Amino acid sequence: MHNIQLAASQIIQQVLVDGRNLNQVLDESLSRKAVWTPAQRAALQDLSYGTLRFYGQLDALLGALLHKPLSDRRIYYVLLVALYQLQYSKAAQHAVVDHAVRSAQMLNAKVSGLVNAILRNFLRSQDVMLERAAQHATGRYSYPQWWIDELQAQYGERSAAMLEAGNQHPPMTLRVNQRRNTTADYLALLNRHNLSARLIEPDALQLDKPVPVDKLPGFFDGLVSVQDAGAQYAARLLDVHDGMRVLDACAAPGGKTAHILERAAVDMVAVDKDAKRLQRVAENLQRLDLSAQLVAGDAAEPQEWWDGEPFDRILADVPCSASGVVRRHPDIKWLRRSSDIAGFAAQQLQILRALWRLLAQDGRLLYTTCSVFHQENEQVVAAFLAQQPDARRLPISLANDNEGQLLPNDQHDGFFYALLQKIA
Ligand SMILES: C[S@@+](CC[C@H](N)C(=O)[O-])C[C@H]1O[C@@H](n2cnc3c(N)ncnc32)[C@H](O)[C@@H]1O
């Protein structure tokens, strides 16, 4: 276990100190561990994600347990991981402590006694320590203070439930490829493979327990994809029909592009600024036996790639803070700064304005983010509408709706949708 703890502590350090993306750091770490078993790999993922999910609380606990700052900062990350295990995992407590001592010894022989003392002190006074950690909002909710303040200001009493929803393990939701099978048929196929799931949206099945994709029957043959139910609203709201010309302007990795193509035989142009990520669109479409014209380009500079032919439908799934999907990406809570939000909003408005020129008369543009901050959502759309007399907002109906703002819950992540039509 100590190798896993040590690797997790190094991953946490790279995210928190170097500001690196958790997925990338974890992938790099796993690629160096070819001999590790699937169970060890899964454990490393759990320790890395879990520690970052509850980092606010674990950091507050360590603050209460440490009487002076650690001389070797690497030990702080080992302690964070061990506290996560003691608080949230089923691992035997004595084993967690013993292995943390070994992990620390491998880094710095002088501090192993201190690690032992701190963790045993935590176990002796766990309830008191947890109460102390919860005295401040960051320790109670495990989000930065600015984020908690922002949600409280915007959502009032509902903010606590939103913060807690973001700390849950995300459900695994499937999107059934309607070109290949019905949702009912695929549910029956899952059941025959001893996998249980329930229908939560017309194309969406939520698995009772997440499984690796290679355990999903027909995954590699394109029967099904993995996609949050909230993301599956996009294709439906866009109301696509056979023969339409559709632009997906921020397409990678292609989840929504593929869903649109599964629902109608449209002429699709899929653009993304990141050519490497665009490759993932190609792979996804190939697996699903779908096709689109793929363009590496900037949605804010369409003159560089647009052929002048207007689009009937445009999906603008713009870059955003991703504050609605933190249960899938807990590192986001610690990597974002409050000052980033205004930057995202400016970029979003710029993309929205640029894309509007590409929309046909009577055509529809769906603006979407996976954020819960009004600044990137309602306020961008309001600023756009205030200056665009040929745009009107169409009413949309969503479950758990709050004017297009889906709040994260046990069925879906947090998303925002605004449907705009070009009028004369
Ligand atoms: C939220 S993700 C899109 C997710 C995708 N629609 C899906 O459902 O799989 C946002 C994407 O926008 C891309 N992006 C960021 N800035 C862009 C820009 N100026 N023009 C085009 N794409 C951009 C990013 O590379 C990223 O792939």
CSV table of C-alpha atoms and ligand atoms in Angstrom, one decimal:
chain,number,residue,atom,x,y,z
A,1,MET,CA,0.0,0.0,0.0
A,2,HIS,CA,2.8,2.4,0.8
A,3,ASN,CA,3.8,2.6,-2.9
A,4,ILE,CA,0.3,3.7,-3.8
A,5,GLN,CA,0.2,6.3,-1.0
A,6,LEU,CA,3.5,7.7,-2.1
A,7,ALA,CA,2.5,7.9,-5.7
A,8,ALA,CA,-0.8,9.5,-4.7
A,9,SER,CA,1.0,12.1,-2.5
A,10,GLN,CA,3.2,13.0,-5.5
A,11,ILE,CA,0.2,13.4,-7.7
A,12,ILE,CA,-1.5,15.7,-5.2
A,13,GLN,CA,1.6,17.7,-4.9
A,14,GLN,CA,1.9,18.3,-8.6
A,15,VAL,CA,-1.8,19.4,-8.8
A,16,LEU,CA,-1.7,21.7,-5.8
A,17,VAL,CA,1.8,23.1,-6.2
A,18,ASP,CA,2.4,23.1,-10.0
A,19,GLY,CA,-1.2,23.7,-10.9
A,20,ARG,CA,-1.4,20.6,-13.1
A,21,ASN,CA,-4.5,18.8,-14.3
A,22,LEU,CA,-5.3,15.7,-12.2
A,23,ASN,CA,-6.2,13.5,-15.1
A,24,GLN,CA,-3.0,14.2,-16.9
A,25,VAL,CA,-0.8,13.7,-13.9
A,26,LEU,CA,-2.6,10.5,-13.0
A,27,ASP,CA,-2.2,9.2,-16.5
A,28,GLU,CA,1.5,10.0,-16.6
A,29,SER,CA,2.0,8.3,-13.2
A,30,LEU,CA,0.1,5.2,-14.3
A,31,SER,CA,2.0,5.0,-17.5
A,32,ARG,CA,5.2,4.5,-15.5
A,33,LYS,CA,3.6,1.6,-13.5
A,34,ALA,CA,3.1,-1.0,-16.1
A,35,VAL,CA,3.5,-3.8,-13.6
A,36,TRP,CA,0.8,-2.6,-11.3
A,37,THR,CA,-2.4,-4.6,-11.1
A,38,PRO,CA,-5.8,-3.2,-12.1
A,39,ALA,CA,-6.7,-3.1,-8.3
A,40,GLN,CA,-3.5,-1.1,-7.5
A,41,ARG,CA,-4.3,1.3,-10.4
A,42,ALA,CA,-7.8,1.8,-9.2
A,43,ALA,CA,-6.6,2.4,-5.6
A,44,LEU,CA,-4.2,5.1,-6.9
A,45,GLN,CA,-7.1,6.8,-8.7
A,46,ASP,CA,-9.3,6.6,-5.6
A,47,LEU,CA,-6.6,8.1,-3.3
A,48,SER,CA,-5.8,10.9,-5.7
A,49,TYR,CA,-9.4,11.9,-6.5
A,50,GLY,CA,-10.6,11.4,-2.9
A,51,THR,CA,-7.8,13.4,-1.3
A,52,LEU,CA,-8.5,16.3,-3.7
A,53,ARG,CA,-12.3,16.0,-3.2
A,54,PHE,CA,-11.9,16.5,0.5
A,55,TYR,CA,-8.7,18.6,0.4
A,56,GLY,CA,-10.3,21.6,2.3
A,57,GLN,CA,-11.2,19.4,5.2
A,58,LEU,CA,-8.0,17.3,5.2
A,59,ASP,CA,-5.9,20.5,5.1
A,60,ALA,CA,-7.9,22.0,8.0
A,61,LEU,CA,-7.4,18.7,10.0
A,62,LEU,CA,-3.7,18.8,9.4
A,63,GLY,CA,-3.6,22.5,10.4
A,64,ALA,CA,-5.1,21.5,13.8
A,65,LEU,CA,-2.8,18.4,14.2
A,66,LEU,CA,0.5,20.1,13.3
A,67,HIS,CA,2.0,22.3,16.0
A,68,LYS,CA,4.5,23.8,13.6
A,69,PRO,CA,5.0,23.8,9.9
A,70,LEU,CA,6.7,20.6,8.4
A,71,SER,CA,10.3,21.2,7.4
A,72,ASP,CA,9.8,18.7,4.5
A,73,ARG,CA,6.8,19.7,2.5
A,74,ARG,CA,6.6,16.3,0.8
A,75,ILE,CA,5.5,14.8,4.1
A,76,TYR,CA,2.5,17.1,4.2
A,77,TYR,CA,1.1,15.4,1.0
A,78,VAL,CA,1.7,11.9,2.5
A,79,LEU,CA,-0.2,12.9,5.6
A,80,LEU,CA,-3.1,14.3,3.5
A,81,VAL,CA,-3.5,11.0,1.7
A,82,ALA,CA,-3.3,9.0,4.9
A,83,LEU,CA,-5.9,11.2,6.5
A,84,TYR,CA,-8.2,10.7,3.5
A,85,GLN,CA,-7.8,6.9,3.9
A,86,LEU,CA,-8.5,7.1,7.7
A,87,GLN,CA,-11.6,9.2,7.2
A,88,TYR,CA,-13.1,7.9,4.0
A,89,SER,CA,-11.7,4.4,3.1
A,90,LYS,CA,-12.4,1.0,4.5
A,91,ALA,CA,-8.6,0.2,4.8
A,92,ALA,CA,-7.6,-1.0,8.3
A,93,GLN,CA,-6.4,2.0,10.4
A,94,HIS,CA,-3.2,0.4,11.7
A,95,ALA,CA,-2.2,-0.6,8.1
A,96,VAL,CA,-2.8,3.0,6.9
A,97,VAL,CA,-0.7,4.4,9.6
A,98,ASP,CA,2.1,1.8,9.2
A,99,HIS,CA,2.3,2.3,5.5
A,100,ALA,CA,2.2,6.1,5.8
A,101,VAL,CA,5.2,5.8,8.1
A,102,ARG,CA,7.0,3.7,5.5
A,103,SER,CA,6.1,6.1,2.8
A,104,ALA,CA,7.5,9.0,4.8
A,105,GLN,CA,10.7,7.0,5.6
A,106,MET,CA,11.3,6.6,1.9
A,107,LEU,CA,11.3,10.4,1.5
A,108,ASN,CA,12.9,11.4,4.8
A,109,ALA,CA,13.9,9.0,7.5
A,110,LYS,CA,13.9,11.7,10.2
A,111,VAL,CA,10.2,12.4,10.1
A,112,SER,CA,8.7,9.0,10.4
A,113,GLY,CA,8.1,9.3,14.1
A,114,LEU,CA,6.3,12.6,13.6
A,115,VAL,CA,4.0,11.0,10.9
A,116,ASN,CA,3.2,8.1,13.3
A,117,ALA,CA,2.4,10.6,16.2
A,118,ILE,CA,0.2,12.8,14.0
A,119,LEU,CA,-1.9,10.0,12.6
A,120,ARG,CA,-2.3,8.3,15.9
A,121,ASN,CA,-3.3,11.6,17.5
A,122,PHE,CA,-6.0,12.0,14.8
A,123,LEU,CA,-7.4,8.6,15.5
A,124,ARG,CA,-7.5,9.3,19.3
A,125,SER,CA,-9.4,12.5,18.9
A,126,GLN,CA,-11.1,12.1,15.5
A,127,ASP,CA,-14.5,13.6,16.5
A,128,VAL,CA,-13.0,16.7,18.2
A,129,MET,CA,-10.6,17.2,15.2
A,130,LEU,CA,-13.5,16.9,12.7
A,131,GLU,CA,-15.5,19.5,14.6
A,132,ARG,CA,-12.5,21.8,14.7
A,133,ALA,CA,-12.0,21.4,10.9
A,134,ALA,CA,-15.6,22.2,10.3
A,135,GLN,CA,-15.5,25.6,12.1
A,136,HIS,CA,-14.5,27.3,8.9
A,137,ALA,CA,-16.5,26.9,5.7
A,138,THR,CA,-13.5,25.6,3.6
A,139,GLY,CA,-12.9,22.8,6.2
A,140,ARG,CA,-16.7,22.1,6.3
A,141,TYR,CA,-17.4,22.0,2.6
A,142,SER,CA,-14.0,21.4,1.0
A,143,TYR,CA,-14.1,24.3,-1.4
A,144,PRO,CA,-12.1,27.5,-1.5
A,145,GLN,CA,-13.8,30.4,0.4
A,146,TRP,CA,-14.4,32.5,-2.7
A,147,TRP,CA,-16.3,29.6,-4.3
A,148,ILE,CA,-18.5,29.1,-1.3
A,149,ASP,CA,-19.2,32.9,-1.1
A,150,GLU,CA,-20.0,33.0,-4.8
A,151,LEU,CA,-22.6,30.1,-4.6
A,152,GLN,CA,-24.1,31.5,-1.4
A,153,ALA,CA,-24.5,34.9,-3.0
A,154,GLN,CA,-26.1,33.4,-6.1
A,155,TYR,CA,-28.2,30.5,-4.7
A,156,GLY,CA,-28.7,31.3,-1.0
A,157,GLU,CA,-30.0,28.3,0.9
A,158,ARG,CA,-29.6,26.0,-2.1
A,159,SER,CA,-25.8,26.5,-2.1
A,160,ALA,CA,-25.1,24.0,0.7
A,161,ALA,CA,-26.8,21.2,-1.2
A,162,MET,CA,-24.9,22.2,-4.4
A,163,LEU,CA,-21.6,22.1,-2.5
A,164,GLU,CA,-22.4,18.7,-1.1
A,165,ALA,CA,-23.5,17.4,-4.5
A,166,GLY,CA,-20.1,18.3,-5.9
A,167,ASN,CA,-18.4,16.1,-3.3
A,168,GLN,CA,-20.3,13.0,-4.2
A,169,HIS,CA,-19.0,10.2,-6.3
A,170,PRO,CA,-20.3,10.8,-9.8
A,171,PRO,CA,-22.8,8.3,-11.3
A,172,MET,CA,-21.8,6.5,-14.5
A,173,THR,CA,-24.4,7.4,-17.2
A,174,LEU,CA,-24.6,5.9,-20.6
A,175,ARG,CA,-26.0,7.3,-23.9
A,176,VAL,CA,-27.6,4.6,-26.0
A,177,ASN,CA,-26.9,5.0,-29.7
A,178,GLN,CA,-30.4,5.3,-31.1
A,179,ARG,CA,-29.1,4.5,-34.6
A,180,ARG,CA,-28.1,1.0,-33.4
A,181,ASN,CA,-30.6,0.0,-30.7
A,182,THR,CA,-33.4,1.4,-28.5
A,183,THR,CA,-32.7,2.3,-24.9
A,184,ALA,CA,-35.0,-0.5,-23.7
A,185,ASP,CA,-33.1,-3.1,-25.8
A,186,TYR,CA,-29.8,-1.9,-24.5
A,187,LEU,CA,-31.1,-2.0,-20.9
A,188,ALA,CA,-32.1,-5.7,-21.5
A,189,LEU,CA,-28.6,-6.4,-22.9
A,190,LEU,CA,-27.0,-4.8,-19.8
A,191,ASN,CA,-29.2,-7.0,-17.6
A,192,ARG,CA,-28.2,-10.1,-19.5
A,193,HIS,CA,-24.6,-9.2,-18.6
A,194,ASN,CA,-25.6,-8.8,-15.0
A,195,LEU,CA,-25.3,-5.1,-15.0
A,196,SER,CA,-28.3,-3.1,-13.6
A,197,ALA,CA,-29.2,0.4,-14.6
A,198,ARG,CA,-32.3,2.7,-14.7
A,199,LEU,CA,-33.7,4.9,-17.4
A,200,ILE,CA,-33.3,8.6,-16.5
A,201,GLU,CA,-33.6,10.4,-19.8
A,202,PRO,CA,-34.9,9.2,-23.2
A,203,ASP,CA,-31.4,8.0,-24.3
A,204,ALA,CA,-29.8,7.9,-20.9
A,205,LEU,CA,-29.2,4.9,-18.5
A,206,GLN,CA,-27.6,5.4,-15.2
A,207,LEU,CA,-25.7,2.3,-14.0
A,208,ASP,CA,-26.2,1.2,-10.4
A,209,LYS,CA,-22.4,0.8,-10.2
A,210,PRO,CA,-19.7,2.3,-12.4
A,211,VAL,CA,-17.7,-0.3,-14.5
A,212,PRO,CA,-14.7,0.0,-16.9
A,213,VAL,CA,-16.0,0.7,-20.4
A,214,ASP,CA,-14.6,-2.6,-21.7
A,215,LYS,CA,-17.2,-4.3,-19.5
A,216,LEU,CA,-20.1,-2.5,-21.3
A,217,PRO,CA,-21.6,-4.9,-23.9
A,218,GLY,CA,-21.1,-3.5,-27.4
A,219,PHE,CA,-19.1,-0.5,-26.4
A,220,PHE,CA,-16.4,-1.0,-29.0
A,221,ASP,CA,-19.0,-1.7,-31.6
A,222,GLY,CA,-20.7,1.7,-31.0
A,223,LEU,CA,-23.9,0.6,-29.2
A,224,VAL,CA,-23.3,3.0,-26.4
A,225,SER,CA,-21.2,5.8,-25.0
A,226,VAL,CA,-20.5,7.3,-21.6
A,227,GLN,CA,-22.0,10.8,-21.1
A,228,ASP,CA,-23.6,12.6,-18.2
A,229,ALA,CA,-27.4,13.0,-18.4
A,230,GLY,CA,-27.1,16.8,-18.2
A,231,ALA,CA,-24.9,16.8,-21.3
A,232,GLN,CA,-27.5,14.8,-23.1
A,233,TYR,CA,-29.9,17.7,-23.1
A,234,ALA,CA,-27.9,19.5,-25.7
A,235,ALA,CA,-28.8,17.3,-28.7
A,236,ARG,CA,-32.4,17.3,-27.7
A,237,LEU,CA,-32.7,21.0,-27.1
A,238,LEU,CA,-31.1,21.8,-30.5
A,239,ASP,CA,-34.0,20.0,-32.2
A,240,VAL,CA,-32.0,18.7,-35.2
A,241,HIS,CA,-33.7,17.2,-38.3
A,242,ASP,CA,-32.3,15.2,-41.2
A,243,GLY,CA,-30.6,17.3,-43.8
A,244,MET,CA,-29.8,20.2,-41.6
A,245,ARG,CA,-26.4,21.9,-41.7
A,246,VAL,CA,-25.1,21.9,-38.1
A,247,LEU,CA,-22.0,23.5,-36.5
A,248,ASP,CA,-20.5,22.2,-33.2
A,249,ALA,CA,-18.1,25.0,-32.5
A,250,CYS,CA,-16.2,23.7,-29.5
A,251,ALA,CA,-16.6,20.0,-30.2
A,252,ALA,CA,-13.8,18.0,-28.5
A,253,PRO,CA,-13.9,15.2,-27.3
A,254,GLY,CA,-17.1,14.9,-29.4
A,255,GLY,CA,-19.7,13.6,-26.9
A,256,LYS,CA,-22.4,16.1,-28.1
A,257,THR,CA,-21.3,16.0,-31.7
A,258,ALA,CA,-21.9,12.2,-31.7
A,259,HIS,CA,-25.2,12.5,-29.9
A,260,ILE,CA,-26.5,15.0,-32.5
A,261,LEU,CA,-25.4,12.6,-35.3
A,262,GLU,CA,-27.1,9.7,-33.6
A,263,ARG,CA,-30.4,11.6,-33.5
A,264,ALA,CA,-30.5,12.9,-37.1
A,265,ALA,CA,-28.6,12.6,-40.4
A,266,VAL,CA,-27.2,16.1,-40.5
A,267,ASP,CA,-24.3,17.7,-42.3
A,268,MET,CA,-22.0,18.3,-39.4
A,269,VAL,CA,-19.0,20.6,-39.1
A,270,ALA,CA,-17.1,20.0,-35.8
A,271,VAL,CA,-14.6,22.7,-34.8
A,272,ASP,CA,-12.2,22.8,-31.9
A,273,LYS,CA,-9.2,25.0,-31.2
A,274,ASP,CA,-7.2,22.1,-29.9
A,275,ALA,CA,-6.0,19.9,-32.8
A,276,LYS,CA,-4.9,17.1,-30.4
A,277,ARG,CA,-8.3,17.0,-28.7
A,278,LEU,CA,-10.0,17.0,-32.1
A,279,GLN,CA,-8.3,13.7,-32.7
A,280,ARG,CA,-10.5,12.3,-29.9
A,281,VAL,CA,-13.6,13.5,-31.8
A,282,ALA,CA,-12.3,11.5,-34.8
A,283,GLU,CA,-11.8,8.4,-32.6
A,284,ASN,CA,-15.3,8.7,-31.0
A,285,LEU,CA,-17.0,9.1,-34.4
A,286,GLN,CA,-15.2,6.2,-35.8
A,287,ARG,CA,-16.2,3.9,-32.9
A,288,LEU,CA,-19.8,5.0,-33.5
A,289,ASP,CA,-19.6,4.8,-37.3
A,290,LEU,CA,-20.6,8.4,-37.7
A,291,SER,CA,-19.0,11.2,-39.8
A,292,ALA,CA,-18.4,14.9,-39.6
A,293,GLN,CA,-16.1,17.5,-41.2
A,294,LEU,CA,-13.5,18.1,-38.5
A,295,VAL,CA,-11.8,21.5,-38.4
A,296,ALA,CA,-9.0,22.7,-36.1
A,297,GLY,CA,-10.0,26.3,-35.7
A,298,ASP,CA,-10.9,29.1,-33.3
A,299,ALA,CA,-14.6,29.6,-32.8
A,300,ALA,CA,-14.0,33.3,-32.1
A,301,GLU,CA,-12.3,33.7,-35.5
A,302,PRO,CA,-14.6,31.9,-37.9
A,303,GLN,CA,-13.3,34.0,-40.9
A,304,GLU,CA,-10.3,31.7,-40.8
A,305,TRP,CA,-12.2,28.5,-41.5
A,306,TRP,CA,-15.9,29.2,-42.4
A,307,ASP,CA,-16.9,28.7,-46.1
A,308,GLY,CA,-19.7,31.3,-45.9
A,309,GLU,CA,-22.6,28.8,-46.0
A,310,PRO,CA,-24.9,29.5,-43.0
A,311,PHE,CA,-25.8,26.9,-40.4
A,312,ASP,CA,-29.4,25.9,-39.4
A,313,ARG,CA,-28.2,24.9,-35.9
A,314,ILE,CA,-25.1,25.9,-33.9
A,315,LEU,CA,-23.9,24.3,-30.7
A,316,ALA,CA,-21.7,26.6,-28.6
A,317,ASP,CA,-20.4,24.4,-25.8
A,318,VAL,CA,-17.9,27.1,-24.8
A,319,PRO,CA,-14.8,26.8,-22.6
A,320,CYS,CA,-15.8,27.5,-19.0
A,321,SER,CA,-14.8,27.2,-15.3
A,322,ALA,CA,-16.3,23.6,-15.2
A,323,SER,CA,-17.7,24.5,-11.8
A,324,GLY,CA,-20.7,22.2,-12.5
A,325,VAL,CA,-18.6,19.1,-12.9
A,326,VAL,CA,-16.3,19.2,-9.9
A,327,ARG,CA,-17.4,15.7,-8.6
A,328,ARG,CA,-15.8,14.3,-11.8
A,329,HIS,CA,-12.8,16.8,-11.6
A,330,PRO,CA,-12.2,17.7,-8.0
A,331,ASP,CA,-8.9,19.4,-8.9
A,332,ILE,CA,-10.9,22.2,-10.5
A,333,LYS,CA,-11.9,23.4,-7.1
A,334,TRP,CA,-8.3,24.1,-6.2
A,335,LEU,CA,-6.9,25.1,-9.6
A,336,ARG,CA,-9.5,27.9,-10.4
A,337,ARG,CA,-9.0,31.4,-9.1
A,338,SER,CA,-12.0,33.7,-8.6
A,339,SER,CA,-10.4,36.1,-11.1
A,340,ASP,CA,-10.6,33.4,-13.8
A,341,ILE,CA,-14.4,33.7,-14.0
A,342,ALA,CA,-14.4,37.2,-15.6
A,343,GLY,CA,-11.8,36.0,-18.2
A,344,PHE,CA,-14.0,33.0,-19.1
A,345,ALA,CA,-17.1,35.3,-19.4
A,346,ALA,CA,-15.3,37.7,-21.8
A,347,GLN,CA,-14.1,34.8,-24.0
A,348,GLN,CA,-17.6,33.2,-24.0
A,349,LEU,CA,-19.2,36.4,-25.1
A,350,GLN,CA,-16.6,36.9,-27.8
A,351,ILE,CA,-17.3,33.3,-29.2
A,352,LEU,CA,-21.1,33.8,-29.0
A,353,ARG,CA,-20.9,37.0,-31.0
A,354,ALA,CA,-18.6,35.6,-33.6
A,355,LEU,CA,-20.7,32.5,-34.1
A,356,TRP,CA,-24.0,34.5,-34.4
A,357,ARG,CA,-22.9,35.7,-37.9
A,358,LEU,CA,-22.8,32.0,-39.1
A,359,LEU,CA,-26.4,31.3,-38.2
A,360,ALA,CA,-29.1,31.1,-40.9
A,361,GLN,CA,-32.3,33.2,-40.6
A,362,ASP,CA,-34.7,31.4,-38.2
A,363,GLY,CA,-31.8,29.2,-37.2
A,364,ARG,CA,-31.1,28.3,-33.6
A,365,LEU,CA,-28.0,28.5,-31.5
A,366,LEU,CA,-27.7,26.6,-28.2
A,367,TYR,CA,-25.3,28.2,-25.8
A,368,THR,CA,-24.1,25.9,-23.1
A,369,THR,CA,-21.6,25.6,-20.2
A,370,CYS,CA,-20.9,23.1,-17.5
A,371,SER,CA,-20.7,25.9,-15.0
A,372,VAL,CA,-23.0,27.0,-12.2
A,373,PHE,CA,-21.7,30.6,-12.0
A,374,HIS,CA,-24.2,33.2,-13.4
A,375,GLN,CA,-21.3,35.3,-14.6
A,376,GLU,CA,-20.6,32.7,-17.3
A,377,ASN,CA,-24.2,31.8,-18.0
A,378,GLU,CA,-27.2,34.1,-17.5
A,379,GLN,CA,-25.0,37.2,-17.6
A,380,VAL,CA,-23.2,36.3,-20.8
A,381,VAL,CA,-26.6,35.7,-22.5
A,382,ALA,CA,-28.0,38.9,-21.1
A,383,ALA,CA,-25.0,40.9,-22.4
A,384,PHE,CA,-25.3,39.2,-25.8
A,385,LEU,CA,-29.1,39.8,-26.1
A,386,ALA,CA,-28.7,43.5,-25.1
A,387,GLN,CA,-26.6,44.2,-28.2
A,388,GLN,CA,-28.1,41.7,-30.7
A,389,PRO,CA,-31.6,42.9,-31.8
A,390,ASP,CA,-32.0,39.9,-34.2
A,391,ALA,CA,-31.7,37.4,-31.4
A,392,ARG,CA,-34.4,36.2,-29.1
A,393,ARG,CA,-34.3,33.6,-26.4
A,394,LEU,CA,-36.6,30.6,-26.7
A,395,PRO,CA,-38.1,29.0,-23.6
A,396,ILE,CA,-36.7,25.5,-22.9
A,397,SER,CA,-37.9,22.9,-20.4
A,398,LEU,CA,-35.4,21.0,-18.3
A,399,ALA,CA,-35.9,18.7,-15.3
A,400,ASN,CA,-34.8,20.5,-12.1
A,401,ASP,CA,-34.9,23.7,-14.2
A,402,ASN,CA,-33.9,27.1,-13.0
A,403,GLU,CA,-34.1,29.1,-16.2
A,404,GLY,CA,-31.8,26.9,-18.1
A,405,GLN,CA,-29.5,26.3,-15.1
A,406,LEU,CA,-29.3,22.6,-14.2
A,407,LEU,CA,-28.0,22.2,-10.7
A,408,PRO,CA,-25.9,19.2,-9.9
A,409,ASN,CA,-27.8,16.3,-8.3
A,410,ASP,CA,-27.8,12.5,-8.2
A,411,GLN,CA,-29.0,12.3,-11.8
A,412,HIS,CA,-26.7,14.8,-13.6
A,413,ASP,CA,-23.9,17.4,-13.3
A,414,GLY,CA,-24.4,21.1,-13.3
A,415,PHE,CA,-25.0,22.7,-16.8
A,416,PHE,CA,-26.4,25.8,-18.3
A,417,TYR,CA,-28.5,26.0,-21.5
A,418,ALA,CA,-29.8,29.0,-23.4
A,419,LEU,CA,-31.5,28.5,-26.8
A,420,LEU,CA,-31.3,31.6,-29.1
A,421,GLN,CA,-33.1,32.1,-32.4
A,422,LYS,CA,-32.2,34.5,-35.2
A,423,ILE,CA,-35.2,36.6,-36.1
A,424,ALA,CA,-35.8,39.1,-38.9
B,1,LIG,C1,-16.6,22.0,-22.8
B,1,LIG,S1,-15.4,21.4,-23.9
B,1,LIG,C2,-16.4,20.7,-25.2
B,1,LIG,C3,-17.0,19.4,-24.8
B,1,LIG,C4,-17.7,18.8,-26.1
B,1,LIG,N1,-18.7,19.7,-26.7
B,1,LIG,C5,-18.4,17.4,-25.8
B,1,LIG,O1,-19.6,17.4,-25.5
B,1,LIG,O2,-17.7,16.4,-25.8
B,1,LIG,C6,-14.8,22.9,-24.6
B,1,LIG,C7,-13.9,22.7,-25.8
B,1,LIG,O3,-13.7,24.0,-26.3
B,1,LIG,C8,-12.4,24.0,-26.9
B,1,LIG,N2,-12.1,25.4,-27.1
B,1,LIG,C9,-11.6,26.3,-26.2
B,1,LIG,N3,-11.5,27.5,-26.8
B,1,LIG,C10,-12.0,27.4,-28.1
B,1,LIG,C11,-12.1,28.3,-29.1
B,1,LIG,N4,-11.8,29.6,-29.0
B,1,LIG,N5,-12.5,27.9,-30.3
B,1,LIG,C12,-12.9,26.5,-30.5
B,1,LIG,N6,-12.8,25.6,-29.5
B,1,LIG,C13,-12.3,26.1,-28.3
B,1,LIG,C14,-11.6,23.2,-26.0
B,1,LIG,O4,-10.4,22.7,-26.6
B,1,LIG,C15,-12.6,22.1,-25.5
B,1,LIG,O5,-12.4,21.0,-26.3
